[in-house]
Short mmCIF file of C-alpha atoms and ligand atoms in Angstrom, two decimals:
data_model
loop_
_atom_site.label_atom_id
_atom_site.label_comp_id
_atom_site.label_asym_id
_atom_site.label_seq_id
_atom_site.Cartn_x
_atom_site.Cartn_y
_atom_site.Cartn_z
CA MET A 420 -0.25 0.08 0.26
CA TRP A 421 2.96 2.39 0.83
CA ILE A 422 5.21 2.03 -2.51
CA LEU A 423 1.65 3.04 -4.15
CA SER A 424 1.15 6.33 -1.60
CA LEU A 425 5.11 6.77 -2.54
CA LEU A 426 4.31 6.15 -5.81
CA MET A 427 1.47 9.05 -5.76
CA ILE A 428 3.66 11.64 -4.45
CA LEU A 429 6.21 10.94 -6.73
CA ILE A 430 4.29 11.60 -10.08
CA LEU A 431 2.48 14.14 -8.41
CA SER A 432 5.89 16.00 -7.14
CA SER A 433 6.39 15.49 -11.23
CA LEU A 434 3.20 17.47 -12.21
CA THR A 435 3.64 19.97 -10.10
CA GLY A 436 6.28 20.87 -9.07
CA HIS A 437 7.64 22.20 -5.87
CA GLN A 438 4.04 22.40 -4.35
CA VAL A 439 3.63 18.87 -2.86
CA VAL A 440 6.82 19.87 -0.51
CA VAL A 441 5.21 22.94 0.19
CA MET A 442 1.92 21.32 1.61
CA ALA A 443 4.10 18.94 3.04
CA ASP A 444 5.97 22.34 4.95
CA ASP A 445 2.87 23.32 5.69
CA ALA A 446 1.24 20.04 7.56
CA VAL A 447 4.78 20.27 9.65
CA SER A 448 4.22 23.96 10.92
CA THR A 449 0.44 23.42 11.70
CA ALA A 450 1.70 20.12 14.05
CA LYS A 451 3.96 22.01 15.17
CA ALA A 452 1.56 25.25 15.82
CA ASN A 453 -0.62 22.43 17.50
CA SER A 454 1.81 20.53 19.74
CA LEU A 455 3.02 24.12 21.35
CA ASP A 456 -1.20 25.08 21.73
CA SER A 457 -1.24 21.53 23.88
CA SER A 458 1.50 22.16 26.37
CA LEU A 459 0.84 25.96 26.00
CA GLN A 460 -3.18 24.60 27.06
CA GLU A 461 -1.25 22.24 30.30
CA TYR A 462 0.93 25.00 31.30
CA ALA A 463 -2.08 27.47 31.87
CA TYR A 464 -4.31 25.46 33.49
CA ARG A 465 -1.77 23.75 36.01
CA ALA A 466 -2.15 28.38 37.24
CA LEU A 467 -5.71 27.15 37.97
CA VAL A 468 -5.54 25.60 41.40
CA LYS A 469 -8.54 26.45 43.09
CA PRO A 470 -10.13 29.28 40.62
CA LYS A 471 -12.00 32.07 41.44
CA ILE A 472 -14.58 32.93 38.03
CA GLY A 473 -13.21 35.29 35.97
CA THR A 474 -9.59 36.16 37.75
CA PHE A 475 -6.75 36.35 35.73
CA TYR A 476 -3.88 33.91 36.83
CA ASN A 477 -1.09 34.63 35.30
CA ALA A 478 1.09 31.03 33.80
CA THR A 479 3.54 32.41 32.56
CA THR A 480 5.72 31.09 35.75
CA GLN A 481 4.43 27.13 35.27
CA LEU A 482 6.85 27.73 31.90
CA PRO A 483 9.76 25.18 31.64
CA SER A 484 12.66 27.65 31.42
CA ASN A 485 12.83 26.42 27.63
CA PHE A 486 10.06 28.94 27.62
CA THR A 487 11.81 31.45 28.09
CA GLY A 488 10.15 35.51 26.52
CA VAL A 489 7.31 33.29 26.56
CA THR A 490 4.08 34.78 27.80
CA LEU A 491 0.82 32.74 29.07
CA ALA A 492 -3.14 33.47 31.38
CA ALA A 493 -5.57 31.29 31.75
CA LEU A 494 -9.10 32.73 33.26
CA ARG A 495 -11.57 29.98 33.53
CA LEU A 496 -15.75 31.04 32.53
CA ARG A 497 -18.92 29.53 33.27
CA SER A 498 -20.63 28.79 29.98
CA GLY A 499 -22.76 31.75 28.50
CA SER A 500 -20.40 34.23 29.94
CA LEU A 501 -18.88 35.33 27.35
CA ARG A 502 -22.30 36.40 25.14
CA ARG A 503 -23.33 38.32 28.11
CA TYR A 504 -20.52 40.33 29.19
CA ASP A 505 -18.03 41.83 27.91
CA ILE A 506 -13.91 41.52 28.61
CA PRO A 507 -12.48 44.73 27.97
CA ASN A 508 -8.67 43.73 28.96
CA TYR A 509 -7.66 40.20 28.97
CA ASN A 510 -3.95 41.47 28.18
CA GLU A 511 -3.72 43.29 24.61
CA PHE A 512 -7.20 41.49 23.72
CA GLN A 513 -10.66 43.30 23.71
CA ILE A 514 -13.08 40.96 24.35
CA PRO A 515 -17.20 41.98 23.27
CA LYS A 516 -19.80 40.20 24.71
CA GLY A 517 -21.82 38.47 22.52
CA LEU A 518 -19.75 35.71 22.17
CA VAL A 519 -20.54 32.19 21.35
CA GLN A 520 -18.89 28.57 22.68
CA THR A 521 -19.47 24.70 20.78
CA PRO A 522 -20.21 22.82 21.72
CA TYR A 523 -21.29 23.49 24.98
CA VAL A 524 -19.42 22.76 28.37
CA LYS A 525 -20.21 24.10 31.51
CA ARG A 526 -16.38 26.20 31.81
CA LEU A 527 -14.05 27.70 29.91
CA VAL A 528 -11.50 28.46 30.21
CA LEU A 529 -9.31 31.25 27.88
CA VAL A 530 -5.62 30.82 27.17
CA TYR A 531 -3.31 33.80 26.19
CA GLN A 532 0.08 33.50 25.08
CA ASN A 533 2.45 36.42 23.77
CA LEU A 534 5.25 34.11 22.73
CA GLY A 535 7.34 37.58 23.11
CA ASN A 536 9.46 40.30 21.07
CA ASN A 537 13.42 39.43 20.97
CA ASN A 538 13.12 35.81 21.03
CA ASN A 539 12.12 32.82 17.97
CA TRP A 540 9.77 31.82 19.09
CA SER A 541 6.90 32.54 16.35
CA SER A 542 9.01 32.33 13.56
CA ASN A 543 9.75 29.44 14.66
CA TYR A 544 5.95 27.98 15.59
CA TYR A 545 4.35 30.30 13.15
CA PRO A 546 6.60 31.10 9.37
CA LEU A 547 5.55 33.12 7.89
CA PRO A 548 5.56 33.25 3.52
CA PRO A 549 8.90 34.45 1.87
CA ASN A 550 9.88 38.35 1.69
CA HIS A 551 7.57 39.07 4.97
CA THR A 552 8.88 39.69 8.93
CA TYR A 553 7.05 40.07 12.36
CA LEU A 554 6.74 43.31 13.82
CA ALA A 555 4.92 42.24 16.95
CA PRO A 556 5.32 39.49 19.24
CA LEU A 557 2.43 36.62 18.18
CA LEU A 558 -0.35 37.08 20.79
CA GLY A 559 -2.03 33.95 21.21
CA LEU A 560 -5.71 33.40 22.44
CA VAL A 561 -7.67 30.02 22.36
CA ALA A 562 -10.99 28.40 23.93
CA TYR A 563 -10.75 24.72 25.82
CA ASN A 564 -12.93 23.09 28.34
CA GLY A 565 -12.57 24.56 31.29
CA SER A 566 -14.55 21.05 33.41
CA ASP A 567 -11.04 19.16 34.67
CA LEU A 568 -7.92 21.47 34.93
CA PHE A 569 -7.04 18.01 34.60
CA ALA A 570 -7.23 17.19 30.93
CA THR A 571 -4.28 17.81 28.89
CA ASN A 572 -4.55 17.25 25.09
CA LEU A 573 -7.35 19.11 24.89
CA SER A 574 -9.14 20.20 21.67
CA HIS A 575 -9.43 23.96 21.30
CA LEU A 576 -13.85 25.21 21.01
CA ASN A 577 -15.68 26.78 18.81
CA LEU A 578 -15.73 30.31 19.99
CA ASN A 579 -17.90 32.49 17.03
CA VAL A 580 -18.19 36.57 17.55
CA ALA A 581 -22.88 35.08 16.60
CA ALA A 582 -23.50 39.23 15.70
CA GLY A 583 -21.84 42.89 16.18
CA HIS A 584 -17.80 43.84 17.28
CA PRO A 585 -15.26 41.86 16.87
CA ILE A 586 -12.29 41.24 19.02
CA ILE A 587 -10.19 43.75 19.12
CA VAL A 588 -6.15 42.98 19.40
CA ARG A 589 -4.04 46.50 20.38
CA PHE A 590 0.01 45.49 20.32
CA ARG A 591 2.36 46.36 22.30
CA ASN A 592 5.19 47.09 20.93
CA VAL A 593 5.69 47.54 17.18
CA LYS A 594 8.05 48.16 15.29
CA SER A 595 7.83 51.32 13.49
CA PRO A 596 7.71 49.63 10.21
CA PRO A 597 10.44 51.58 7.05
CA PRO A 598 8.78 54.58 5.49
CA GLY A 599 6.63 53.89 2.72
CA THR A 600 5.82 50.68 3.64
CA LEU A 601 2.36 48.99 5.01
CA PRO A 602 1.65 46.79 7.95
CA LYS A 603 -0.24 43.94 7.97
CA CYS A 604 -2.47 42.18 10.36
CA VAL A 605 -1.79 38.66 9.96
CA ARG A 606 -4.26 35.22 11.97
CA PHE A 607 -3.23 32.04 12.09
CA ASP A 608 -6.31 29.99 12.91
CA LEU A 609 -6.49 26.59 14.41
CA PHE A 610 -6.02 25.24 11.53
CA GLY A 611 -2.62 26.90 9.87
CA ALA A 612 -4.27 29.44 7.18
CA SER A 613 -3.26 32.33 7.64
CA HIS A 614 -5.29 35.29 6.79
CA PHE A 615 -3.68 39.22 5.84
CA THR A 616 -6.23 42.46 7.63
CA ASN A 617 -4.91 46.13 7.25
CA VAL A 618 -3.61 47.81 10.81
CA THR A 619 -5.91 50.21 12.58
CA GLY A 620 -3.68 52.93 14.09
CA GLY A 621 -0.03 51.88 14.54
CA ASN A 622 -1.21 49.16 15.98
CA THR A 623 -4.27 47.37 16.55
CA CYS A 624 -6.42 44.69 15.06
CA SER A 625 -9.99 42.86 14.59
CA THR A 626 -11.42 39.91 14.45
CA PHE A 627 -14.57 37.58 14.02
CA GLN A 628 -12.42 34.43 15.75
CA GLN A 629 -9.94 33.01 18.11
CA GLY A 630 -6.51 32.62 17.00
CA HIS A 631 -2.94 33.61 16.77
CA PHE A 632 -2.41 37.01 15.69
CA SER A 633 0.54 39.46 14.79
CA ILE A 634 1.69 42.54 13.04
CA VAL A 635 4.25 42.02 10.16
CA LEU A 636 5.74 43.60 7.16
CA GLN A 637 6.58 42.83 3.17
CA TYR A 638 9.13 43.42 1.83
CA SER A 639 11.00 44.03 -1.40
CA THR A 640 13.80 44.73 -0.52
CA PRO A 641 16.40 43.29 2.68
CA PRO A 642 14.19 44.47 5.48
CA PRO A 643 17.83 48.13 7.19
CA PRO A 644 19.37 46.34 10.02
CA THR A 645 18.22 48.75 12.87
CA ILE A 646 14.42 48.93 13.30
CA THR A 647 13.60 50.65 16.85
CA ILE A 648 10.70 49.96 19.12
CA SER A 649 8.00 52.30 19.76
CA PRO A 650 6.64 52.21 23.17
CA LEU A 651 3.02 53.02 22.49
CA PRO A 652 1.29 54.27 25.86
CA SER A 653 -0.87 51.61 27.60
CA PRO A 654 -4.42 52.03 26.77
C1 NAG B 1155 3.61 37.34 34.46
O1 NAG B 1155 4.17 37.17 35.58
C2 NAG B 1155 5.59 36.94 34.43
C3 NAG B 1155 6.22 36.83 34.93
O2 NAG B 1155 6.71 37.34 37.19
C4 NAG B 1155 5.36 38.87 34.66
O3 NAG B 1155 6.87 39.02 33.99
C5 NAG B 1155 4.60 39.37 32.77
O4 NAG B 1155 4.52 40.66 33.29
C6 NAG B 1155 3.43 39.09 33.83
N1 NAG B 1155 2.43 38.97 33.08
C7 NAG B 1155 0.84 40.13 33.23
C8 NAG B 1155 0.70 40.34 32.31
O5 NAG B 1155 1.12 40.17 34.52
C1 NAG B 1156 10.79 22.42 27.11
O1 NAG B 1156 11.38 21.17 27.92
C2 NAG B 1156 10.44 20.57 28.67
C3 NAG B 1156 11.30 19.82 29.21
O2 NAG B 1156 11.34 20.40 31.10
C4 NAG B 1156 10.58 19.48 27.60
O3 NAG B 1156 8.70 18.87 27.90
C5 NAG B 1156 9.25 20.00 26.54
O4 NAG B 1156 9.83 19.39 24.93
C6 NAG B 1156 10.41 21.35 26.22
N1 NAG B 1156 9.77 22.05 24.80
C7 NAG B 1156 10.35 22.96 23.96
C8 NAG B 1156 9.46 23.58 23.00
O5 NAG B 1156 11.18 22.90 23.80
C1 NAG B 1157 17.63 33.23 16.38
O1 NAG B 1157 17.84 33.02 15.19
C2 NAG B 1157 18.82 33.90 13.85
C3 NAG B 1157 18.81 32.55 12.77
O2 NAG B 1157 18.50 32.04 12.84
C4 NAG B 1157 20.10 32.89 15.70
O3 NAG B 1157 21.37 33.44 15.24
C5 NAG B 1157 19.34 33.86 16.56
O4 NAG B 1157 20.85 33.68 17.72
C6 NAG B 1157 18.00 33.27 17.72
N1 NAG B 1157 18.04 34.22 18.63
C7 NAG B 1157 17.80 33.82 19.46
C8 NAG B 1157 17.40 34.52 20.88
O5 NAG B 1157 17.55 32.04 20.13
C1 NAG B 1158 -15.82 18.90 28.93
O1 NAG B 1158 -15.33 17.71 29.99
C2 NAG B 1158 -15.89 17.44 31.15
C3 NAG B 1158 -15.17 16.70 32.08
O2 NAG B 1158 -13.67 16.22 31.11
C4 NAG B 1158 -17.07 16.11 29.63
O3 NAG B 1158 -17.21 15.72 31.43
C5 NAG B 1158 -16.95 16.59 29.08
O4 NAG B 1158 -18.31 15.88 28.46
C6 NAG B 1158 -16.64 18.04 28.52
N1 NAG B 1158 -16.89 18.54 27.02
C7 NAG B 1158 -17.27 18.94 26.70
C8 NAG B 1158 -17.62 19.12 25.37
O5 NAG B 1158 -15.92 17.82 25.42
C1 NAG B 1159 -3.68 14.37 20.87
O1 NAG B 1159 -5.06 14.24 20.66
C2 NAG B 1159 -5.06 14.03 18.47
C3 NAG B 1159 -6.58 13.62 18.47
O2 NAG B 1159 -7.12 14.76 18.92
C4 NAG B 1159 -4.10 12.28 18.87
O3 NAG B 1159 -4.41 12.46 17.86
C5 NAG B 1159 -2.96 12.68 19.37
O4 NAG B 1159 -1.99 11.70 19.07
C6 NAG B 1159 -3.31 13.21 20.68
N1 NAG B 1159 -1.53 12.89 21.49
C7 NAG B 1159 -1.12 12.78 22.50
C8 NAG B 1159 -0.15 12.43 22.83
O5 NAG B 1159 -1.98 11.51 23.52
C1 NAG B 1160 -5.92 48.72 2.65
O1 NAG B 1160 -4.79 49.69 2.80
C2 NAG B 1160 -5.28 49.85 1.82
C3 NAG B 1160 -4.07 50.88 1.88
O2 NAG B 1160 -4.31 52.11 2.15
C4 NAG B 1160 -7.12 50.18 1.18
O3 NAG B 1160 -6.03 50.80 -0.58
C5 NAG B 1160 -7.51 48.75 1.39
O4 NAG B 1160 -8.64 49.59 0.95
C6 NAG B 1160 -8.16 48.97 2.96
N1 NAG B 1160 -8.80 47.67 3.70
C7 NAG B 1160 -9.49 47.66 3.83
C8 NAG B 1160 -9.77 45.41 3.64
O5 NAG B 1160 -9.84 48.17 4.02
C1 NAG B 1161 12.03 39.40 -2.34
O1 NAG B 1161 13.04 39.74 -1.57
C2 NAG B 1161 14.29 39.38 -1.84
C3 NAG B 1161 15.52 40.46 -1.86
O2 NAG B 1161 15.35 40.26 -0.23
C4 NAG B 1161 13.39 40.25 -3.56
O3 NAG B 1161 14.80 40.01 -3.95
C5 NAG B 1161 12.22 39.83 -4.56
O4 NAG B 1161 11.88 40.12 -5.49
C6 NAG B 1161 11.42 40.22 -3.47
N1 NAG B 1161 9.93 39.05 -4.12
C7 NAG B 1161 9.18 39.63 -3.97
C8 NAG B 1161 7.84 38.49 -4.26
O5 NAG B 1161 8.86 40.45 -3.12
#
């Protein structure tokens, strides 16, 4: 059977050139990103010891030392809370009311991830298309079943903005782009596809989905080696 599959791949490769390889690479990086999500979910849940509903738990100290530069948090909510209440300041995320999670769970946990600015986590786990570079850290927001806080390898819940306002992501440290270039918001969905939209106000992206977000720059010449970081006033 595998000989047949191998033959198919060879035929496909010879027909479509390197496209097959690109798809394989994508599958590999999606699997890597999913396994990072799994680890981060597990570490985030460790911060939830007798957790209060609706309280932000900083889970950064739960991370082993090889996660230097990564920031993690967890927020446990009752089912239906996201539909009725907004969350104005979950770090960089401003979450409007009106979100619906499926399937039904009694409790859910929103895991916040920040892969950091000055390490290679973002580009290692979320590689960008050619000629793109990160201007901000990769931030993640993922919802999980929060009934069993010892659960591992959970799959994410579906989270949908039922009506009205999007989720706002206001990045704190955006490297200033070279003059004349147009930074873009990128969202990696939980199945590995990336989506590009416009940045507003220099540091803000909006989204109707959970996932992983950053601000990136597409360049046609190599970016200048010295890009200054301009700290933005906190909201
Ligand atoms: C969480 O804790 C880490 C380490 O103590 C700290 O660097 C980080 O700023 C904290 N994050 C938040 C959002 O409080
Ligand atoms: C970090 O270290 C832990 C053990 O301390 C290991 O299980 C894990 O695979 C490592 N993760 C990464 C991303 O290097
Ligand atoms: C990031 O990767 C570059 C090249 O791939 C390497 O030179 C640099 O040391 C890495 N930085 C960190 C903090 O690991
Ligand atoms: C959520 O977790 C609880 C406890 O493990 C389980 O009983 C329940 O079936 C789970 N719900 C879903 C939708 O996976
Ligand atoms: C995690 O769950 C997925 C399916 O949801 C499964 O394919 C994978 O083997 C599981 N990994 C571990 C380490 O249990
Ligand atoms: C994004 O920005 C570009 C350049 O400013 C503009 O031409 C385009 O219409 C914008 N797209 C959306 C969807 O706003
Ligand atoms: C990508 O960047 C290289 C130089 O770094 C440039 O030669 C090439 O034209 C760029 N390609 C695109 C599609 O912008």
